[in-house]
XYZ file of C-alpha atoms in Angstrom:
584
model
C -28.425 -15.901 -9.520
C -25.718 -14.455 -7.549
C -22.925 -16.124 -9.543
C -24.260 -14.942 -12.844
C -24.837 -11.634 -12.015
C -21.040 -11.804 -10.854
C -19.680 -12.953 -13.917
C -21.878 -10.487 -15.778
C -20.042 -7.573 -14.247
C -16.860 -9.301 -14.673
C -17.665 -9.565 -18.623
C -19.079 -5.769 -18.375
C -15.783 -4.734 -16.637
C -13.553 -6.935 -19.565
C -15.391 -5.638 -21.956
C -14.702 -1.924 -21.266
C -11.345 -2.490 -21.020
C -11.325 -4.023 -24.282
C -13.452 -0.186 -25.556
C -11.089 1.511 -23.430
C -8.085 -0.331 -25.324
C -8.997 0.217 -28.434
C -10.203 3.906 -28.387
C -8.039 6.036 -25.984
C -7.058 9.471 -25.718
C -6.141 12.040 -28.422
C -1.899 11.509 -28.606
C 0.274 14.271 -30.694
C 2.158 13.954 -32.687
C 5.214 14.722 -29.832
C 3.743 11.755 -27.664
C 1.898 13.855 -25.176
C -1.714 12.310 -24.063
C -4.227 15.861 -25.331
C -6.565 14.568 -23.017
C -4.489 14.231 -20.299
C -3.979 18.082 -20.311
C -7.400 19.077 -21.846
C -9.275 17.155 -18.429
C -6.311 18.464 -16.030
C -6.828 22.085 -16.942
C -10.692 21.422 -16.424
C -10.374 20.443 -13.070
C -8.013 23.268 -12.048
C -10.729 25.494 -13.503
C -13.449 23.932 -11.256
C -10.744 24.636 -8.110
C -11.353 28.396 -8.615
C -14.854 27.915 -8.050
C -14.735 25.885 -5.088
C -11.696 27.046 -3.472
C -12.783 28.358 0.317
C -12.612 32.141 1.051
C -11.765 31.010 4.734
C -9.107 28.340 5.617
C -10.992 24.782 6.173
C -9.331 22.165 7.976
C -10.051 18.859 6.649
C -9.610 15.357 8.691
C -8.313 12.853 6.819
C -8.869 9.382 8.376
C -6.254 7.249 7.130
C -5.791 3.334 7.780
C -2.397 3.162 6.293
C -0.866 6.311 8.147
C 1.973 6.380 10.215
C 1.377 9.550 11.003
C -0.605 11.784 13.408
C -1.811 15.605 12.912
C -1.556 17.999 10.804
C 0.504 17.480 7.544
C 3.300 20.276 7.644
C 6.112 21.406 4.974
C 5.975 21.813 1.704
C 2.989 19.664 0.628
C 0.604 21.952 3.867
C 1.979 25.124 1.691
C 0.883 23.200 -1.622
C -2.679 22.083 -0.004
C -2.659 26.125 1.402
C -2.276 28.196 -1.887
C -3.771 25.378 -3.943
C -6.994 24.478 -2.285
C -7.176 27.196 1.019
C -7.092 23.848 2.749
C -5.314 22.466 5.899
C -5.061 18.812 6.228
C -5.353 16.733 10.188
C -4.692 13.128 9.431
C -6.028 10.780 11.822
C -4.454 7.569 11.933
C -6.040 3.841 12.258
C -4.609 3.595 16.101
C -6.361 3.716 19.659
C -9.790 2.113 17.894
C -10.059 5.044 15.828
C -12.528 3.026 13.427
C -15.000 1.971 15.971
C -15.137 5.874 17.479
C -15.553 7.177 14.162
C -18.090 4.700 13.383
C -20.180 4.707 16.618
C -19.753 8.608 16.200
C -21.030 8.228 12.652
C -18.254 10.465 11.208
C -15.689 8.846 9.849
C -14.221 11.871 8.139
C -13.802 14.417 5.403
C -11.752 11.811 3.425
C -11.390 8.307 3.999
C -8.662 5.949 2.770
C -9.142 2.348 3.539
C -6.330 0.062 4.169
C -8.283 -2.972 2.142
C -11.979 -3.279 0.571
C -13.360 -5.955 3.078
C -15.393 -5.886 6.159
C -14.409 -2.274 7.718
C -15.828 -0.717 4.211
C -18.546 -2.719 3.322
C -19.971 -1.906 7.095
C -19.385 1.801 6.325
C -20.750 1.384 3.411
C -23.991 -0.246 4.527
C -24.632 2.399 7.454
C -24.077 5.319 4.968
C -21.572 6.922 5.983
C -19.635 7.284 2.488
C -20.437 9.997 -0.173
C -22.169 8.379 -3.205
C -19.679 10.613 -5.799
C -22.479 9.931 -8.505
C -24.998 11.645 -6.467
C -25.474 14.732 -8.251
C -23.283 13.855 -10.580
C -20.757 15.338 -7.871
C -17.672 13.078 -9.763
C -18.592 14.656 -13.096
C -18.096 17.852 -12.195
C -15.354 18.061 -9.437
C -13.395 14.753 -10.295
C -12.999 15.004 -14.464
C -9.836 13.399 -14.810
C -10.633 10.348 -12.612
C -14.254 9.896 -13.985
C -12.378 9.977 -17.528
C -9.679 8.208 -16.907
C -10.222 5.607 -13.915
C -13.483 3.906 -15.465
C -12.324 0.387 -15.001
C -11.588 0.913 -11.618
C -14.530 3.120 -10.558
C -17.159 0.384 -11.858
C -14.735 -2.093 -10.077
C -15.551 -0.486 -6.781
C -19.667 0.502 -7.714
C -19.923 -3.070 -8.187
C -17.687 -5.263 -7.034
C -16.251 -3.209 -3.932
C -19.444 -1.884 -2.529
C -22.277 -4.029 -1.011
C -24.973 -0.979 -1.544
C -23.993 -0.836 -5.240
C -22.785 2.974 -5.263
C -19.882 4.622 -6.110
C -17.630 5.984 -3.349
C -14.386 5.943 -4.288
C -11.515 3.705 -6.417
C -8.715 1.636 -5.503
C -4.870 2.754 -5.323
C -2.559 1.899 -8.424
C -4.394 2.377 -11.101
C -2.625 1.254 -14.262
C -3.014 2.285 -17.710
C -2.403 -1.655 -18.598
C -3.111 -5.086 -17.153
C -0.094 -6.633 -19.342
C 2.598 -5.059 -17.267
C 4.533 -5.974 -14.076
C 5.353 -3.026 -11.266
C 8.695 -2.232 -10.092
C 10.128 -4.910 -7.774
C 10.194 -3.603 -4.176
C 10.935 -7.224 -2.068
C 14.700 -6.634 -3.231
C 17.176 -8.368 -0.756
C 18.833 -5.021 -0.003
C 22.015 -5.728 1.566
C 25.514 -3.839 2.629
C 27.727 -4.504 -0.077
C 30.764 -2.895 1.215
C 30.396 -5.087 3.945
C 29.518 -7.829 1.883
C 32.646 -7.358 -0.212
C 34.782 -7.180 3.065
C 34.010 -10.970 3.741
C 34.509 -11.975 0.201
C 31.244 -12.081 -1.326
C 30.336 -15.728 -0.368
C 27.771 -17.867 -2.098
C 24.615 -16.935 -0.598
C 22.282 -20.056 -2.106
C 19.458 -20.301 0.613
C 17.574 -18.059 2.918
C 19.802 -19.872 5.761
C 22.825 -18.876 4.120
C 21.813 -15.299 4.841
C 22.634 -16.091 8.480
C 26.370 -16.438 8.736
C 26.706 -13.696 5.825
C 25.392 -11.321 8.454
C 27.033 -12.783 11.327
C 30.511 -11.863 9.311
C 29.700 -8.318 8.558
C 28.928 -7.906 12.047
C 32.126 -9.100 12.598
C 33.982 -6.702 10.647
C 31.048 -3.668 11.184
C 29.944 -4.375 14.973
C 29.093 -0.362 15.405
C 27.234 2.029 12.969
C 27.720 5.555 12.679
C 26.788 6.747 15.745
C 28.610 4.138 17.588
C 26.151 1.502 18.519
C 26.131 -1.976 18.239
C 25.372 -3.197 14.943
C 22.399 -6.158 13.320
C 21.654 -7.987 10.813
C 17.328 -6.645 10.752
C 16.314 -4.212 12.654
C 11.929 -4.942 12.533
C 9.249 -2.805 13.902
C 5.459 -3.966 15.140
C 3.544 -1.363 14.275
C 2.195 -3.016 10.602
C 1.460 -6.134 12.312
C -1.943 -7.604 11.454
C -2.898 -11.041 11.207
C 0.557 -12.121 11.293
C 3.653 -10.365 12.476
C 4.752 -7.876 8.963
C 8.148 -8.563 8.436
C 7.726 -12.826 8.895
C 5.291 -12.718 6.516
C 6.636 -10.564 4.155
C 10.119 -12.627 3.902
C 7.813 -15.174 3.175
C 6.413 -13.532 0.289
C 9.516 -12.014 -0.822
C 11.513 -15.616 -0.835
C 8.596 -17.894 -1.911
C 6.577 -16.077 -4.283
C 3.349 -16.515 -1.824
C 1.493 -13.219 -1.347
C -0.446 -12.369 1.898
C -3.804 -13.775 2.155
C -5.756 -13.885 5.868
C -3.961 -16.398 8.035
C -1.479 -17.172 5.719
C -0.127 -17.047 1.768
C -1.275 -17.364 -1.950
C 0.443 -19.073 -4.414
C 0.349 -16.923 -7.221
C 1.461 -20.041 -9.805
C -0.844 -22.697 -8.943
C -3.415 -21.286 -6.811
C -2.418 -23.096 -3.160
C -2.885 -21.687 0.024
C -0.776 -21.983 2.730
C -2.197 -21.808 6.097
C 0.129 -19.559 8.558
C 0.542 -23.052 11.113
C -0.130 -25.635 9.054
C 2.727 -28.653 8.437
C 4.147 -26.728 5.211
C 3.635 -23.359 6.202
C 6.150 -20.419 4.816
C 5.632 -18.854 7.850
C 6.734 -21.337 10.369
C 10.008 -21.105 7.623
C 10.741 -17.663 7.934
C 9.779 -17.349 11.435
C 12.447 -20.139 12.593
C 14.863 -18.340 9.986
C 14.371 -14.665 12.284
C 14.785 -16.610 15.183
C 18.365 -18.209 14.499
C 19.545 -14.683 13.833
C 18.197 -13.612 17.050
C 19.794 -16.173 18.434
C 22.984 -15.113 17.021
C 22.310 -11.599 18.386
C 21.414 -10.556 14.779
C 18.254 -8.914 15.655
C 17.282 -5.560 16.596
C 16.464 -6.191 20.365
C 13.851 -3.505 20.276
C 12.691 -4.647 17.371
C 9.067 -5.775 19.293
C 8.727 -2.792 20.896
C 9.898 -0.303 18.600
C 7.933 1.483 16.172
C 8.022 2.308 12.106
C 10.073 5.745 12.863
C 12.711 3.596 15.389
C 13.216 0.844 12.228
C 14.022 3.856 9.927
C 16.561 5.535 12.346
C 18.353 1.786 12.587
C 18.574 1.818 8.482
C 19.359 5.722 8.589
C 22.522 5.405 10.554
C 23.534 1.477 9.531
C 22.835 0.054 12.398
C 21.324 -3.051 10.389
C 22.885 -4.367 7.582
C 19.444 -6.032 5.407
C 15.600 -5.520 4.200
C 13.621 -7.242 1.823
C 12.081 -3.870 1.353
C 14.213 -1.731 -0.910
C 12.524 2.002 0.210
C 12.770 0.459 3.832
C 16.714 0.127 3.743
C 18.416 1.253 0.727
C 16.081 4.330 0.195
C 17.149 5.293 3.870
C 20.923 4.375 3.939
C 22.164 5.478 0.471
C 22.859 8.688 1.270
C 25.573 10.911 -0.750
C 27.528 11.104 2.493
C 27.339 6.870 2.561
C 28.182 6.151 -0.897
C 29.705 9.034 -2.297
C 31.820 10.029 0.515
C 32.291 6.653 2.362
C 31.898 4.103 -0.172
C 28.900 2.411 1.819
C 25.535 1.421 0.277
C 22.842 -1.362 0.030
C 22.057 -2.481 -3.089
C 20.498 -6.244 -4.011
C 21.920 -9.819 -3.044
C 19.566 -12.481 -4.078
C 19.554 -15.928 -2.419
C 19.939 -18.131 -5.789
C 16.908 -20.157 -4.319
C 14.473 -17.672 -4.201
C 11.509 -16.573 -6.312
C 10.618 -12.919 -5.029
C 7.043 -11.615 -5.784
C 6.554 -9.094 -8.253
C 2.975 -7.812 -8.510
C 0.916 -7.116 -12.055
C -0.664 -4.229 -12.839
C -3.988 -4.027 -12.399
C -6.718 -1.464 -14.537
C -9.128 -1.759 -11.944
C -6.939 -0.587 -9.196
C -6.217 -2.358 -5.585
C -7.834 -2.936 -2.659
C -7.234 0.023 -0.503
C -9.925 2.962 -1.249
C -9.653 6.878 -1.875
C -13.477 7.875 -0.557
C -15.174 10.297 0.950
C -17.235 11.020 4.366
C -21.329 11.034 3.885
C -20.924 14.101 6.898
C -18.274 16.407 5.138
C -19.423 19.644 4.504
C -16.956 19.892 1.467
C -18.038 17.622 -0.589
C -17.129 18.908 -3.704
C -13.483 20.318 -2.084
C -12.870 16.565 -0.998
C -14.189 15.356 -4.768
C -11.636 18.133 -5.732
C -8.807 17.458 -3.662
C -8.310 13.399 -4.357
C -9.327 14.716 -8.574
C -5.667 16.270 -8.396
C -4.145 13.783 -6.043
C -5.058 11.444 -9.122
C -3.649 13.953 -12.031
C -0.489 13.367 -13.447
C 0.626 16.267 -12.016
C -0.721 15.483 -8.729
C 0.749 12.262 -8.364
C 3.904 13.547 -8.992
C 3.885 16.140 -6.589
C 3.222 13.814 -4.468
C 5.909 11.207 -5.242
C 8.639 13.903 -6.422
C 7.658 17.559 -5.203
C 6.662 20.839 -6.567
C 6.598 20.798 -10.116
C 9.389 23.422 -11.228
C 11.276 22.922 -7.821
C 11.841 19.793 -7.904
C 10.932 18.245 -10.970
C 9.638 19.023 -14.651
C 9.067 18.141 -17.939
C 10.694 19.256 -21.216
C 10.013 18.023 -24.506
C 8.319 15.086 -23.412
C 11.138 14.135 -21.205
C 10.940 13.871 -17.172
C 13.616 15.058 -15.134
C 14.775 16.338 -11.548
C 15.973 20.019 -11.011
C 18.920 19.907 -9.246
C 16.840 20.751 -5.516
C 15.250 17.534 -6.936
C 18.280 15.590 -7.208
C 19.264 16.432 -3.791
C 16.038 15.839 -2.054
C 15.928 12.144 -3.734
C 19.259 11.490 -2.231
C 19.675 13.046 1.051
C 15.648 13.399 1.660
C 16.067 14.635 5.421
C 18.399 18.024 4.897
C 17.401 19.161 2.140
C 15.872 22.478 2.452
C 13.010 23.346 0.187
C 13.419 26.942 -0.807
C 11.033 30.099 -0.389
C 7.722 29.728 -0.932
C 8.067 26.435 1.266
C 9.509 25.621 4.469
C 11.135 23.326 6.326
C 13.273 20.390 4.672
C 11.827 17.945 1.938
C 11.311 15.344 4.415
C 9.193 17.690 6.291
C 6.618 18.020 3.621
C 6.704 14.811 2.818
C 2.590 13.440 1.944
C 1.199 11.513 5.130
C -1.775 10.370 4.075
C 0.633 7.629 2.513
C -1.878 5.972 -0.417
C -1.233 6.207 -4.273
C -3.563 7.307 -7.080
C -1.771 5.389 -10.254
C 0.947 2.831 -10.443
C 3.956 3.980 -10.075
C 4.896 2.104 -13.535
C 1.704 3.157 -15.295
C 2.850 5.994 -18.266
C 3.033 8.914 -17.455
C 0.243 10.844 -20.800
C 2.788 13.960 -19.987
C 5.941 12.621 -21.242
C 6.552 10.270 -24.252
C 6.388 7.144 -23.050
C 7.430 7.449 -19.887
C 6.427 6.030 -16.357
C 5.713 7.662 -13.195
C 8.863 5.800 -11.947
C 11.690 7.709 -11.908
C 14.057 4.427 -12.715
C 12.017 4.334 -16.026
C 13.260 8.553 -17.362
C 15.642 8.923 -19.857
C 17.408 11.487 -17.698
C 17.585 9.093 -15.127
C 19.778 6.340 -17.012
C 23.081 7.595 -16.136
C 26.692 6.019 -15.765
C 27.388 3.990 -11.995
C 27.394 7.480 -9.815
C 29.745 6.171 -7.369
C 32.584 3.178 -7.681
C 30.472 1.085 -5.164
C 27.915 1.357 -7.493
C 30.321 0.249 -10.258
C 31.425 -2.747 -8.316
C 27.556 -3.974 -7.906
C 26.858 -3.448 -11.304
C 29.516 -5.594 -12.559
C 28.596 -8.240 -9.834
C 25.088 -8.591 -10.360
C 25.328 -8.409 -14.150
C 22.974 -5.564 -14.443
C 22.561 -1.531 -14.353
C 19.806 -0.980 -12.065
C 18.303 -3.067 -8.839
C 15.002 -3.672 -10.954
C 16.899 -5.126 -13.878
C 18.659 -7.531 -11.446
C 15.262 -8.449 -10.271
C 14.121 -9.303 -13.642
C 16.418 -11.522 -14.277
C 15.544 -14.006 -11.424
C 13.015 -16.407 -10.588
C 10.391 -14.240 -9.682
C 6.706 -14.849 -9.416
C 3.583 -12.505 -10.744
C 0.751 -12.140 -8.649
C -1.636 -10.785 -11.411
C -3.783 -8.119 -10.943
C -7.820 -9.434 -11.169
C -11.517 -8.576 -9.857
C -10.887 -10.471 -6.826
C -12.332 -8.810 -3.948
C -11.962 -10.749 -0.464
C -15.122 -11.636 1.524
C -13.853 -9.843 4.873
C -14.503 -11.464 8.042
C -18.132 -12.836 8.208
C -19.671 -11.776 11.468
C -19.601 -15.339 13.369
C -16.205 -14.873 12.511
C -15.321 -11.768 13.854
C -14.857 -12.502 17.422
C -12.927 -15.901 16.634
C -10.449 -14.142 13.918
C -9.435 -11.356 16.370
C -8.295 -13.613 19.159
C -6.570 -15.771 16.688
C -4.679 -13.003 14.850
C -3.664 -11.665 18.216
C -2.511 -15.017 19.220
C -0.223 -15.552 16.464
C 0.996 -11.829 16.593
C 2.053 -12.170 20.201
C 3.485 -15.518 19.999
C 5.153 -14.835 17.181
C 7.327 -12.453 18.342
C 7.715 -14.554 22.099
C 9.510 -17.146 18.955
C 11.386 -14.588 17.432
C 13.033 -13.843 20.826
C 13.137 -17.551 22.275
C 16.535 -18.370 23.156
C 17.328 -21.798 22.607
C 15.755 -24.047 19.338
C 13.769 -25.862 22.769
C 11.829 -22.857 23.952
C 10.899 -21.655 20.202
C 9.784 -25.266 19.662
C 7.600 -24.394 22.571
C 6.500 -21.178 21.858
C 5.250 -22.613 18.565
C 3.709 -25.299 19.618
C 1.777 -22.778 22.469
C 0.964 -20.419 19.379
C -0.734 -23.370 17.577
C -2.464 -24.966 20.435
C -3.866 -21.751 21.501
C -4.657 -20.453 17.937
C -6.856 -24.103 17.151
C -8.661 -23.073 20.967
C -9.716 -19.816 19.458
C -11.375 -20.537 16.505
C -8.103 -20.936 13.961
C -9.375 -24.162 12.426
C -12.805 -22.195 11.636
C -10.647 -19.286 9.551
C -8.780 -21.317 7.688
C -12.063 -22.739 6.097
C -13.235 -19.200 5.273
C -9.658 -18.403 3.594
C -9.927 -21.604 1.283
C -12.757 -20.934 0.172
C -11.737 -17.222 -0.664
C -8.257 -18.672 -1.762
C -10.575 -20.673 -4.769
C -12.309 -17.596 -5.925
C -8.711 -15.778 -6.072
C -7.257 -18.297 -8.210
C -10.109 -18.291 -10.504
C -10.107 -14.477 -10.542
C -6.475 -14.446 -11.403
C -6.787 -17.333 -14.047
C -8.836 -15.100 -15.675
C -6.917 -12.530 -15.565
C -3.729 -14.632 -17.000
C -5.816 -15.935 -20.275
C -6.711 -12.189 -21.086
């Protein structure tokens, strides 16, 4: 009975996106989505009536922040006039989730770093809002309970083992046919690059004496010190240690998935030790730079803020992750000024991920504390957070500061322009404070997808890449010179035009960790974390070989054997999920 009544959701859930797709909102005749104004100017009408006479300070347990306290800057002066609101984020660190559960307050609002076993255990000891109770969504959410359907029945069903409605996934799209915007781009120093001739870079292991030459001719960054190839960070390590597995995904194609990766293409799984695993790959592939001095040597120790100082001042030269390097190094005073930048350089063998987008959002959650006493201000607060004006603000500023719309058209003021290239010194003027970096959103989730369209403009995307005013002549001659080398105008184009992979986006929700599990999985996850990096920093190919085969003996004493049966049988309902998804 089980299976049936999944699959009868599923068809429920297809089926309103095939209503959905063929009815739609009221568009003018100038391209602008009616509705999408009509319902925004609702819900800033329901603000008013909610809107605290007294300041409130609302704690905002996060999973995926990197950030402790209160949000300051510009966005705290936004929350302020807006809402009357002050906002304390509370990080997932220090067993926050277990105090908060054992407490029985997780929060005023809750964002979930995925839909598994942390979620469905909050949701089965009540301690999320049910938004339908009273119909509190209706009336202090419009625009999502309008306009997110897909993905709110996604999580009422699918998501939630009580069957209520507490929230929706991040990344909403407006369409399930469409890619996002690459972000596993190969970002690399090509003014260093060009110093050492541009050589054929054909493998992953190519990549090593490419950075062992521009260390060569670049052995100090701005500030004087020496010089990398990565500089890595610990602090997103789960399962597996971040960065290994992410060069896995961003050179194989295979996303994340438990102890190990997903192939999108033919529905494998690769288990993170086994014979063929992309992880063993990468891992040896970090350890030869390392042994070559290319690494970071606080990379294990040093947290997401240390990483983004290395990439600030060039003290590493590559990242798979293009707002991890390039967004950090490509200042005006780098390219304009100095003629330094990162920008992509593909190996020729690889087949970087790109993921679909999905109308029935992703797996980590906007919801809402059962203790609040703000419900509706909570309801109220992620309603505009999932507005098109909202999620700009979020992504771009102050609307009128930094950005605005005319005739349809998107486009940065130029405050706007500055703050997207030299985000730490720009000052934000009078009403706000402090610099655009300051005010920068911590509670670090998304509403849509970034490469959803934007009802406000005609035919635009949230992206900024995608804006007319946005496609504009090779701002620099560096720029110029990669543009002509890669054959293309922007770092997403030159994406598209290599062997990439699509992980689609489907119903697939992961089990979690069953409880006879639990124990097992967190000794084996910290196994492989810990000996992962003590093979990232062996020092001859003897003692990794060691470390390695330590990490797998120990990992098989703990249970590792047991999790890998769990993930194949998840990895089976993915790949039906997603075949699915394809033939739609």
């Amino acid at each position: 009975m089980k299976k049936v009544k999944l699959f009868a959701v599923a068809g429920a859930l297809a089926l309103s996106a095939m209503v959905i797709g063929c009815g739609g909102s009221k568009t003018a005749d100038n391209g602008v989505d009616e509705l999408a104004i009509s319902t925004t100017a609702k819900s800033e009408g329901n603000i008013k009536k909610i809107r605290p006479k007294e300041t409130v300070t609302l704690d905002v347990y996060s999973q995926l922040a990197n950030y402790s306290g209160m949000q300051t800057g510009w966005f705290a002066d936004l929350m302020l006039a807006k809402f009357n609101v002050k906002i304390n984020i509370i990080p997932d660190t220090g067993g926050a989730y277990q105090t908060r559960m054992e407490a029985g307050n997780l929060g005023d609002i809750v964002v979930w770093g995925d839909n598994t076993d942390k979620y469905s255990a909050a949701c089965k000891k009540g301690m999320l809002l049910d938004w339908e109770e009273d119909n509190l969504i209706g009336q202090w959410a419009p625009y999502i309970n309008n306009n997110m359907k897909l993905a709110l029945q996604k999580n009422k069903f699918m998501d939630s083992p009580d069957k209520k409605l507490h929230g929706y996934g991040f990344n909403v799209s407006t369409s399930a046919k469409d890619i996002q915007e690459f972000f596993y781009t190969w970002d690399l120093r090509f003014d260093l690059y060009e110093q050492i001739g541009k050589p054929e870079i054909n493998t992953l292991y190519d990549m090593i004496d490419v950075l062992a030459k521009m260390k060569e001719v670049c052995p100090t960054d701005d500030n004087g010190k020496p010089t990398y190839g990565v500089s890595l960070f610990n602090d997103w390590d789960g399962n597996m240690v971040m960065y290994v597995k992410s060069l896995a995904t961003a050179y194989f194609g295979y996303d994340e998935f438990d102890f190990g990766l997903f192939d999108p293409d033919t529905g494998k799984y690769y288990d993170a030790l086994g014979e063929d695993s992309p992880y063993l790959y990468t891992l040896k592939f970090i350890n030869k730079l390392n042994q070559k001095g290319l690494v970071d040597p606080d990379s294990m120790t040093q947290k997401y803020g240390g990483m983004s100082e290395d990439y600030q001042n060039g003290t590493a030269f590559w990242n798979i992750f293009n707002w991890m390097a390039s967004g950090a190094y490509n200042t005006d005073a780098h390219v304009k000024d100095a003629g330094k930048a990162m920008y992509p350089v593909l190996p020729k063998d690889a087949h970087p991920i790109v993921y679909g987008q999905s109308v029935y959002g992703g797996n980590r959650l906007w919801t809402v504390g059962a203790k609040t006493a703000y419900p509706e201000l909570c309801l109220a607060i992620i309603n505009w957070f999932s507005t098109p004006e909202g999620y700009m603000t979020i992504q771009y500023g102050p609307r009128g500061v930094c950005w605005d719309i005319k005739d349809g058209k998107t486009y940065f003021t130029e405050l706007g322009k500055k703050a997207q290239a030299d985000q730490n010194n720009t000052e934000m003027p009078a009403p706000y404070k402090g610099s655009f970096h300051d005010g920068a959103f911590q509670i670090n989730n998304t509403t849509w997808c970034a490469d959803s369209l934007n009802p406000l403009t005609k035919n635009e995307t949230y992206n900024k890449t995608s804006w007319e005013s946005e496609q504009l002549p090779a701002q620099s001659d560096i720029e110029q010179r990669w543009r002509d080398w890669a054959g293309a105008t922007t770092p997403n184009r030159y994406m598209q035009l290599s062997n990439y992979r699509v992980s689609p986006g489907s119903l697939f929700t992961g089990a979690g960790v069953p409880d006879d599990l639990t124990m097992k999985w967190n000794q084996v996850a910290e196994c492989i974390r810990n000996e992962t990096w003590n093979a990232i920093y062996a020092k001859t190919d003897a003692e990794y070989d060691a470390v390695v085969a330590k990490m797998i003996s120990d990992a098989k004493s703990y249970g590792y054997d047991d999790c890998v049966a769990h993930s194949l049988k998840q990895a089976e309902k993915r790949a039906a999920a997603e075949k699915l998804a394809k033939a739609q």
